[in-house]
Coordinates of C-alpha atoms in Angstrom, one line a residue:
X79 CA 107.0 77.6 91.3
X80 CA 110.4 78.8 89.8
X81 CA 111.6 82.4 89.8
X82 CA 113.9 83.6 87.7
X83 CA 115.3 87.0 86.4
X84 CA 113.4 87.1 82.7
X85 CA 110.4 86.9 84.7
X86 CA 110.7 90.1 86.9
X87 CA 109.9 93.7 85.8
X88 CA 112.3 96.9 86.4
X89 CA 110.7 98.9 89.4
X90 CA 107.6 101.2 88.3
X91 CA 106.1 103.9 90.2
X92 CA 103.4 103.5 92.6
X93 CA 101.3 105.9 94.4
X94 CA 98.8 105.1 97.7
X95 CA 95.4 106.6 98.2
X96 CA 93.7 106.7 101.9
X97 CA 90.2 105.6 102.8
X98 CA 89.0 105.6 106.3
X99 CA 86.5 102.1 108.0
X100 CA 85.2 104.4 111.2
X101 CA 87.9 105.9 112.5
X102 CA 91.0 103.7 111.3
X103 CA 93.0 104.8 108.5
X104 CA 93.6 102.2 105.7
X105 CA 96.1 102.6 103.0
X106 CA 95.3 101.1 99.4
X107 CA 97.8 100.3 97.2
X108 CA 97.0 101.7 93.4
X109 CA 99.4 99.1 91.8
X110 CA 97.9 96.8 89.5
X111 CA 99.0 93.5 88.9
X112 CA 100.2 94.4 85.8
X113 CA 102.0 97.2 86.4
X114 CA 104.4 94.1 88.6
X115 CA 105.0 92.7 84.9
X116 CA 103.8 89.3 85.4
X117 CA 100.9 88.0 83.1
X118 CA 98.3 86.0 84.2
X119 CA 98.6 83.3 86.4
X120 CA 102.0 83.6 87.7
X121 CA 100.9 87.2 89.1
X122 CA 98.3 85.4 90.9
X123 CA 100.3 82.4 92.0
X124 CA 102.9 84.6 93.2
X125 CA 100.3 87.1 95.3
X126 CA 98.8 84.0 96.7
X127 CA 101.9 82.2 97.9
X128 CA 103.1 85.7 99.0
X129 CA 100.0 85.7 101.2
X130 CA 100.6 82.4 102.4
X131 CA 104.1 82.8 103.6
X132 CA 102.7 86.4 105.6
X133 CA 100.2 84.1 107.4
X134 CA 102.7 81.7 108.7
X135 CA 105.0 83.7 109.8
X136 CA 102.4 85.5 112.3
X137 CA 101.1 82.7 112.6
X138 CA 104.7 81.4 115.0
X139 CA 104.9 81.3 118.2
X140 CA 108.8 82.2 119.5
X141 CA 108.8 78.2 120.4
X142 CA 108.2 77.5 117.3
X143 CA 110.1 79.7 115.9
X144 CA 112.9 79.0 117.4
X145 CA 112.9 75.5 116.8
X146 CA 112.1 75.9 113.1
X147 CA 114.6 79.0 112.7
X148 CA 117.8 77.7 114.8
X149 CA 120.0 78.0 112.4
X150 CA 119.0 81.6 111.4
X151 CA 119.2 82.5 115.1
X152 CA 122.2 81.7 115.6
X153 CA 124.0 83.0 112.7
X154 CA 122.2 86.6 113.8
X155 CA 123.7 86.3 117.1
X156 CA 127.0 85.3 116.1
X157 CA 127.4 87.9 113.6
X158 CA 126.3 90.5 116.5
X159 CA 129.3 89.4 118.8
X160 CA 131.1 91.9 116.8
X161 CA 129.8 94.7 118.7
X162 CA 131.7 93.5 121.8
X163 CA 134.6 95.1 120.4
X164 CA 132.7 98.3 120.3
X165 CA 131.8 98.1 124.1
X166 CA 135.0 96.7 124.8
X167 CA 136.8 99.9 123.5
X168 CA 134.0 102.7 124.7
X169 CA 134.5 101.8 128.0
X170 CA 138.6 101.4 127.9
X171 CA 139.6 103.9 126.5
X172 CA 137.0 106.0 128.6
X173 CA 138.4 104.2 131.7
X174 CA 141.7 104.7 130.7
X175 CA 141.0 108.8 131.9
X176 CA 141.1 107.7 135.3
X177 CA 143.7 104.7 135.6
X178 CA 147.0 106.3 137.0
X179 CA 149.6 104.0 134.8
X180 CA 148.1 105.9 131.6
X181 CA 147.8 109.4 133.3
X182 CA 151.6 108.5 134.4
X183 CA 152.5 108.2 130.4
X184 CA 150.2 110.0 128.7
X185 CA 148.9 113.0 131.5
X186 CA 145.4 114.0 131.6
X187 CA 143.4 114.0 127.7
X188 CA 140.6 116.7 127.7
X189 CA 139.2 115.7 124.2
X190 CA 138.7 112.2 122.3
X191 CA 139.8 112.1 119.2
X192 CA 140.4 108.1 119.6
X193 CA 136.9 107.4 119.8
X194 CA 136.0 109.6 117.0
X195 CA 138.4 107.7 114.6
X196 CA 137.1 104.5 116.1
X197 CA 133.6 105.6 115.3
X198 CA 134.1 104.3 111.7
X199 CA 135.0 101.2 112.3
X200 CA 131.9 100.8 115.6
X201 CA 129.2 102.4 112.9
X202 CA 130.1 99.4 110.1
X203 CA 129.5 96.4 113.0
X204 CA 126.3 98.3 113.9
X205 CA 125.2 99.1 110.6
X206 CA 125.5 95.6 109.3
X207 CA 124.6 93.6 112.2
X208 CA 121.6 95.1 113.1
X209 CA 120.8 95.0 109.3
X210 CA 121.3 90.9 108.8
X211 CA 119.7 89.9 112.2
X212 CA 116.9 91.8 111.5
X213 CA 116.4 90.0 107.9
X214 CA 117.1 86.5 108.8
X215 CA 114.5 85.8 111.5
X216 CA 110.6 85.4 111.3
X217 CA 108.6 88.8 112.8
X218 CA 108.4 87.7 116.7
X219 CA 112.1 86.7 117.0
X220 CA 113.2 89.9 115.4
X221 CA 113.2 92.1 118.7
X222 CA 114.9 89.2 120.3
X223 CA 117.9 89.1 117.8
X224 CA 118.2 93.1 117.1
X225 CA 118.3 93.6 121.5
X226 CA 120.9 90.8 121.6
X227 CA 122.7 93.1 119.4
X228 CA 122.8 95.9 122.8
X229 CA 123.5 92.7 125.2
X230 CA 126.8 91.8 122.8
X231 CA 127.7 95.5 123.2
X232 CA 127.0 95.3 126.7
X233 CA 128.9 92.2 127.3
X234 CA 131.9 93.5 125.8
X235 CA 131.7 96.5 128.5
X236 CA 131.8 93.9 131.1
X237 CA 134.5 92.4 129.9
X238 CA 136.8 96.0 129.2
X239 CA 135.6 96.8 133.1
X240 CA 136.9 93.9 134.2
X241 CA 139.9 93.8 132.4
X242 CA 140.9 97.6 132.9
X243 CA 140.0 96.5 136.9
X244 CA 142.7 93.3 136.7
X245 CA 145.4 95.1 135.5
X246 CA 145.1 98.1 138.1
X247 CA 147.6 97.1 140.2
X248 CA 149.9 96.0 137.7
X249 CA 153.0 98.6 137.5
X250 CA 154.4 100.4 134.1
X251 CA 153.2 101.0 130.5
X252 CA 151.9 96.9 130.6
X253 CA 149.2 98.2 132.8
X254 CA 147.5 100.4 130.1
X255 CA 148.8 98.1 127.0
X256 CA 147.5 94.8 127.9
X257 CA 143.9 96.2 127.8
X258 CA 144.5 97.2 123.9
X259 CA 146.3 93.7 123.4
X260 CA 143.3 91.3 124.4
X261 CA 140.9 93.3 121.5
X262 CA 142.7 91.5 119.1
X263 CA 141.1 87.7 120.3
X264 CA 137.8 88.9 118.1
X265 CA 138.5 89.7 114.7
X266 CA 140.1 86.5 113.2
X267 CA 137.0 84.0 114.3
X268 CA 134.6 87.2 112.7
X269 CA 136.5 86.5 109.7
X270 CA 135.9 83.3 109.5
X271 CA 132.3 83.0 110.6
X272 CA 131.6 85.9 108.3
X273 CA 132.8 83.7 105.3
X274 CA 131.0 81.3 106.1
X275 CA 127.8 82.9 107.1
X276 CA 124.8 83.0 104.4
X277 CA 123.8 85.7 102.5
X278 CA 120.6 87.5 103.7
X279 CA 117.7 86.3 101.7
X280 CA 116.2 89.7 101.2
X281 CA 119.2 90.9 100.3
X282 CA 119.7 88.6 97.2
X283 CA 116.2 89.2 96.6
X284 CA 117.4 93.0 96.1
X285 CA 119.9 92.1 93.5
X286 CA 117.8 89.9 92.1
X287 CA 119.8 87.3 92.9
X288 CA 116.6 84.4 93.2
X289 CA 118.8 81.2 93.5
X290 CA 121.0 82.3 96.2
X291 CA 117.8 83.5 98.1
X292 CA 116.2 80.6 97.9
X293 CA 119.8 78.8 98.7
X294 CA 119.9 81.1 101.7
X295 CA 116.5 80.5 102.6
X296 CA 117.1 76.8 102.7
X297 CA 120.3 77.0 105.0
X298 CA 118.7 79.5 107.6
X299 CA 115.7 77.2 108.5
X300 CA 114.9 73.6 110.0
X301 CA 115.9 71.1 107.6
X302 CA 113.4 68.7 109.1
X303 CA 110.0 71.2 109.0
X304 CA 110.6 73.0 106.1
X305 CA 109.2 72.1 102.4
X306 CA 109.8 73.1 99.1
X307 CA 106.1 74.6 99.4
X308 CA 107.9 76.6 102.4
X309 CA 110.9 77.9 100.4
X310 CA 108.6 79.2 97.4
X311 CA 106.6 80.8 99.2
X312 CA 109.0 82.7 101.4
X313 CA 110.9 84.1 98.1
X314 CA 107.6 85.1 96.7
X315 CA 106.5 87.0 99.9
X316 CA 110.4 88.8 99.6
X317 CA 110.0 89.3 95.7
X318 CA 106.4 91.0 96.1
X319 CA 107.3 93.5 99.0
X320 CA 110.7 94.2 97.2
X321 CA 109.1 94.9 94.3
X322 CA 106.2 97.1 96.0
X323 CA 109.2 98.8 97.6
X324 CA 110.9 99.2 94.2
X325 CA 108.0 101.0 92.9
X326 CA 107.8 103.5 95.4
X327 CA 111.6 104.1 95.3
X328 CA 112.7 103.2 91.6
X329 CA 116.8 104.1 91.2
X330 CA 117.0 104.9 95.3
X331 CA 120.0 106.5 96.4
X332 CA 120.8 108.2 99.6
X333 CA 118.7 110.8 98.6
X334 CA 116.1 109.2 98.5
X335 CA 116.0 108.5 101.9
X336 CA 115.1 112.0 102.0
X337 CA 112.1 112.3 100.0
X338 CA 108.4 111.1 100.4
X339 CA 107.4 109.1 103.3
X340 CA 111.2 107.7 103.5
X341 CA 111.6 111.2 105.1
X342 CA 109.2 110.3 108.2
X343 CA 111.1 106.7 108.5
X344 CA 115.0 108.6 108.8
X345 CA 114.0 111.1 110.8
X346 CA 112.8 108.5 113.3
X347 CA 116.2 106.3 112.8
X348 CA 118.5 109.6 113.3
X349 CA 116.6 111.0 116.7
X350 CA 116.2 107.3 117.7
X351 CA 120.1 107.1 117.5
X352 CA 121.0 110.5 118.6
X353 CA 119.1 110.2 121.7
X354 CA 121.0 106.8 123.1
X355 CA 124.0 109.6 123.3
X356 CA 121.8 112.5 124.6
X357 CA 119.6 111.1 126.9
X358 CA 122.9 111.1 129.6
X359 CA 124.7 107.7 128.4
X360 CA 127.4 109.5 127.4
X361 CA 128.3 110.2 131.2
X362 CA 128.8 106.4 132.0
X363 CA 131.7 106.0 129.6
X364 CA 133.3 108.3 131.6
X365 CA 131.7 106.5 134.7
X366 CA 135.2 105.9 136.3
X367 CA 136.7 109.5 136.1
X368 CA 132.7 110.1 137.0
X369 CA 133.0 108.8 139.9
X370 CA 136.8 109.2 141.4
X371 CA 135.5 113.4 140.7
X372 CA 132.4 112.6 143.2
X373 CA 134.6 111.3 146.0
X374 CA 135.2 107.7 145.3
X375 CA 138.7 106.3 145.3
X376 CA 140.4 104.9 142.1
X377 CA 140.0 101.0 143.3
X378 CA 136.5 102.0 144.5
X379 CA 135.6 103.7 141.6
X380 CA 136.6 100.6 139.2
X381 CA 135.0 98.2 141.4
X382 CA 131.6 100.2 141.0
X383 CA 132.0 100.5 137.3
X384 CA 132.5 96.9 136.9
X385 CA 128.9 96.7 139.3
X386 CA 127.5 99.4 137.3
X387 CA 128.4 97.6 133.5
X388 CA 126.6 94.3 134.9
X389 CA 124.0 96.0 133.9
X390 CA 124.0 96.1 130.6
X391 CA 123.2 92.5 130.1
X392 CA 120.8 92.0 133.0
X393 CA 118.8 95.1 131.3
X394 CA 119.2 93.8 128.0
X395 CA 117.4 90.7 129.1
X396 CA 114.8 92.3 130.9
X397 CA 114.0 94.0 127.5
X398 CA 113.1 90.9 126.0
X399 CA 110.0 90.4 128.3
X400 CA 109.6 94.0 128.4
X401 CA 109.5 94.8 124.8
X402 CA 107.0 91.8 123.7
X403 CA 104.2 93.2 126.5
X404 CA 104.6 97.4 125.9
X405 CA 106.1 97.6 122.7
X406 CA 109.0 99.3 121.4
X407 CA 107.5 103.3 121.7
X408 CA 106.4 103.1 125.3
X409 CA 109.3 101.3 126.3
X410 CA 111.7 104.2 124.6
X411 CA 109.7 107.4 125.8
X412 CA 109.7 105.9 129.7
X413 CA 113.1 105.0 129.4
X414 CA 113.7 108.6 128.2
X415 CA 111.8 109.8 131.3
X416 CA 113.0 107.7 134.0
X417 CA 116.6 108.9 132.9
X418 CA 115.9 112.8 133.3
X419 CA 114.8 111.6 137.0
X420 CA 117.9 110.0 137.6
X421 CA 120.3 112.9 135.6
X422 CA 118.3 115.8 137.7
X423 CA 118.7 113.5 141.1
X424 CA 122.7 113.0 140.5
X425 CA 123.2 116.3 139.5
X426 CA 121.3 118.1 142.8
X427 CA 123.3 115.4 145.1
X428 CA 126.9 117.2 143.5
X429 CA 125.8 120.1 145.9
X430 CA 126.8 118.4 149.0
X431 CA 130.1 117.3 149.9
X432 CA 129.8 113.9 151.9
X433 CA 130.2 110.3 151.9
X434 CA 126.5 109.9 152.1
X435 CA 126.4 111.5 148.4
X436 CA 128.7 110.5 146.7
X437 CA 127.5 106.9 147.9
X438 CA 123.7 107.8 146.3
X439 CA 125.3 109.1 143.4
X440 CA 127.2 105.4 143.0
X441 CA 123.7 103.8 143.6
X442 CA 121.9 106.3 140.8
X443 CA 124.5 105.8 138.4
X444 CA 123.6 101.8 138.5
X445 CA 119.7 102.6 138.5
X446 CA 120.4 104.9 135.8
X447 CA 122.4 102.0 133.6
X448 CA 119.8 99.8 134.5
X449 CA 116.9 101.7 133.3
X450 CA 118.9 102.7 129.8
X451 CA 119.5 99.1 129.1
X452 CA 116.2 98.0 130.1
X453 CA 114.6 100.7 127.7
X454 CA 116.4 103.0 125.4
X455 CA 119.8 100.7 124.5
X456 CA 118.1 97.6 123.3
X457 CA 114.7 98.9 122.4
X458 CA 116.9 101.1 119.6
X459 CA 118.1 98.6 117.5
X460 CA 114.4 96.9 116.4
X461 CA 113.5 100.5 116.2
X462 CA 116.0 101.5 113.6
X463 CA 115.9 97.7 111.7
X464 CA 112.1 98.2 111.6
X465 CA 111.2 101.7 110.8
X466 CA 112.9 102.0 107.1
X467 CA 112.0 100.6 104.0
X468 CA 113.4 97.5 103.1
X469 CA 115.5 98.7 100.3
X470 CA 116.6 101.7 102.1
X471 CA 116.8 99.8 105.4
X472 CA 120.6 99.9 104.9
X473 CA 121.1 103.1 103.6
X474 CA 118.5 104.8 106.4
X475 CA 120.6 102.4 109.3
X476 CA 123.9 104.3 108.0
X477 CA 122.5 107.8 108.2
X478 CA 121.1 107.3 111.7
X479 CA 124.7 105.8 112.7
X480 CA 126.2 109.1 110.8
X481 CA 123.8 111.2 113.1
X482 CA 124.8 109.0 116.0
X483 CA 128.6 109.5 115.4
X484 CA 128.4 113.3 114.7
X485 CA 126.8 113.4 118.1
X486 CA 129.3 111.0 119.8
X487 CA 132.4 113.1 118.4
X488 CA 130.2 116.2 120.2
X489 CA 129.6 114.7 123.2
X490 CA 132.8 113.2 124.1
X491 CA 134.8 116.6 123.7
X492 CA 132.4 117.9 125.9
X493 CA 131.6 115.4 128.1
X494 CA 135.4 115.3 129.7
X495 CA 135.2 118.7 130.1
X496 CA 132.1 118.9 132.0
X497 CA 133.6 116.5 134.7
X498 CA 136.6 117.9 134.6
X499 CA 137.3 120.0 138.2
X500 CA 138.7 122.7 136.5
X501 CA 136.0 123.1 133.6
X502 CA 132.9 125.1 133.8
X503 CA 132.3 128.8 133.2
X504 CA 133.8 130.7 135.4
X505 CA 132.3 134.2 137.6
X506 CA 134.6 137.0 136.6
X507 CA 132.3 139.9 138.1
X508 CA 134.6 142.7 139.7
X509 CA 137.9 140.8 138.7
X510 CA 140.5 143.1 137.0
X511 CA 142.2 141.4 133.9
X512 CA 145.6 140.4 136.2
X513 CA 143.4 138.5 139.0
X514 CA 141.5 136.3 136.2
X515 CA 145.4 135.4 134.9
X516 CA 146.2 134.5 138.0
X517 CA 143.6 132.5 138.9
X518 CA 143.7 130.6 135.5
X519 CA 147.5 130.0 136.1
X520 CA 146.8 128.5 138.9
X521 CA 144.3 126.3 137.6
X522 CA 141.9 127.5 140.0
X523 CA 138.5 125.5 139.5
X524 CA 135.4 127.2 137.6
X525 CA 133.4 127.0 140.4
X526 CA 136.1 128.7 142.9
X527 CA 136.7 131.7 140.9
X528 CA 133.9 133.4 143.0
X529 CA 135.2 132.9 146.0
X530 CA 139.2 132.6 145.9
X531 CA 140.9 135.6 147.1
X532 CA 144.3 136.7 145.1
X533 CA 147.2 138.5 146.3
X534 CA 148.6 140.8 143.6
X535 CA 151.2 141.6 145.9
X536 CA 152.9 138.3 146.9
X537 CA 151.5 136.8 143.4
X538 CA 149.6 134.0 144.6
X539 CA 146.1 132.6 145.0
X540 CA 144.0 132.6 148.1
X541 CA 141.0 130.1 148.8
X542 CA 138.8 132.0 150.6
X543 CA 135.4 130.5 151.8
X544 CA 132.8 130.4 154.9
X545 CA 135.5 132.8 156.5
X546 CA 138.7 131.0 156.0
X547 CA 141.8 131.7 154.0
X548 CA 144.2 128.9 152.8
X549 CA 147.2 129.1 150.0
X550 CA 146.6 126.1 147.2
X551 CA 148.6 127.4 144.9
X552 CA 151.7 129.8 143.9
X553 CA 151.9 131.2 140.3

């Protein structure tokens, strides 16, 4: 059976009705066969070998999948290697914060605006990435492919801790610049292997492109255990659900991502993004400064990081077995859960000032990382390549990463503050207007304004608490 672009209609409308077998909801399609445009026999050819292909793909097992989809594998994971830059660069310039060769040059940065500019650049690896490995492989390698997507970004965390931590001891501006220099070993084999890499079969499909799809189809699977039979039937399955999409969402835009039951599908990809940021990873970016604030030293606090960003692949493997046993909702929500405990259990332990503490709060960070990567890092990414339509799943990725950068540029101006020992709101009950500019003058932490005595008189600020009185600073 040959397809070719005489043969397929422009997209028509289609509406769904609902009936109900007992208590389980089915949804029936109103679309006729001839409202697809095909007459006859190729209509039913083309349903039937549609059908076929849908069976044999559930029908693989991930052995068999593997073996038969090799090639599609590994051009999925190859292609997702380019979000180890983006790790690579969340976590040094984050670390960069508390490494004394940049504070030397540069002094202390309250806000982010590097990450913010970067953000462009991170959301077009993840968009795109996440996109193609999710199109290329059969249904039961897809969360395996989209969650190596969170293991590449974790790997290249790894490698920025360890980096940032080798060049510690090394003395002058080399010690922050080196770091910056060794991002530039990824883009040139990305280039190439992006040349080289074929096009996404569903993606041809959507321009109607039928011989590169099939041409694509060809080069992404087993040489040796696929047939002609195979390839035709594969393109048929993509032309009939593209073209079932088409109807739904004839001339789709952005907007459209908006309207009908496309509305449902982003809202889920923009909170599913949002929430990787709010749910308290933001903090372990920051981990270094993080943990020098809760009494760690600066060599301490890098070899912990570097501990605490092993993590990231370890959980992201664990998600594998995870993911195919509870599924991808269960998973998120106690992921989501498990992380409050761990937030609420750091942030009671920054009420006592001993070793013993900040030593617990060391061990919850790693827990915490742990748990994220074992639930709500990888488990996004089949989430957000699942949930849209196929011909919006681009469009619907984009807006969730738009949502997700919005709330990144938000979180990292307010993140450094909220570490920072001198941010915080401040008690100014019974303090006349002179004190307060005193006490800000001299820097005086937020959380000392309630109890640091000042000296109008000699013009200086007085630390005075459990019935002791110290200078710490003159204005």
């Amino acid at each position: 059976m040959a397809f070719n672009s005489t043969t397929l209609p422009a997209p028509v409308h289609r509406t769904t009705t609902s009936t109900f077998d007992g208590e389980k909801p089915i949804l029936v399609p109103t679309l006729t066969l001839a409202d697809l445009g095909f007459e006859g026999r190729d209509v039913q050819e083309m349903l039937r070998a549609a059908e076929e292909a849908d069976c044999a793909d559930h029908a693989l097992t991930i052995k068999e999948a593997i073996k038969k989809y090799k090639v599609a594998v590994f051009w999925a994971m190859f292609l997702s290697t380019s979000l180890i830059m983006e790790g690579y660069d969340v976590v040094m310039i984050g670390s960069f914060y508390g490494q004394s060769q940049f504070i030397a040059k540069f002094g202390k940065i309250g806000s982010d605006g590097v990450k913010a500019i970067s953000g462009t650049a991170w959301g077009t690896f993840q968009t795109l990435s996440t996109a193609y490995a999710c199109e290329v492989v059969p249904t039961c390698l897809r969360p395996f492919v989209t969650g190596y997507v969170c293991i590449c970004w974790g790997a290249g965390i790894v490698l920025s801790s360890g980096v940032v931590r080798a060049v510690i001891n090394i003395q002058g501006d080399l010690g922050w610049k080196l770091p910056f220099m060794i991002q530039w070993i990824w883009p040139i084999p990305l280039f190439i292997g992006a040349y080289f890499a074929p096009e996404s079969p569903w993606n041809a499909v959507r321009r109607n492109n039928f011989v590169q799809a099939k041409k694509s189809l060809a080069r992404l699977r087993n040489v040796d255990g696929t047939t002609e039979r195979d390839l035709d039937n594969a393109l048929a399955y993509m032309v009939h659900t593209t073209r079932l999409e088409e109807a739904e969402t004839a001339g789709a835009g952005y907007m459209e991502c908006f309207k009908g039951t496309n509305l449902r599908r982003t809202e889920i990809n923009c909170v599913v993004w949002a929430a990787q940021i709010l749910c308290g990873n933001a903090i372990l970016g920051y981990a270094v400064v993080f943990l020098e604030k809760a009494g760690f030293g600066e060599k301490a606090a890098f070899n912990l990081n570097l501990i605490t960003n092993c993590q990231y692949i370890v959980g992201g493997i664990l998600c594998w077995f995870l993911m195919t046993r509870l599924g991808r909702a269960t998973l998120y929500m106690g992921g989501m859960a498990l992380m409050n405990v761990c937030l609420i259990a750091t942030g009671i332990l920054g009420f006592f000032n001993s070793n013993k503490a900040s030593v617990a709060i060391g061990v919850l960070l790693i827990v915490q990382t742990l748990i994220n990567m074992t639930t709500i890092g990888p488990v996004c990414y089949p989430i957000v390549a699942e949930t849209p339509s196929g011909r919006l799943r681009a469009k619907t990725i984009v807006i969730g990463r738009i949502v997700y950068n919005i709330t990144g540029i938000f979180s990292n101006s307010v993140t450094p503050r909220m570490i920072s020992t001198t941010g915080g709101l401040p008690e100014t009950k019974d303090r006349t207007f002179g004190e307060i500019d005193l006490l800000f003058e001299n820097r005086v932490p937020a959380r000392k304004f309630k109890y640091t005595a000042v000296d109008r008189r000699g013009s200086h600020a007085l630390d005075e608490k459990k019935d002791s009185v110290e200078y710490t600073e003159h204005a």
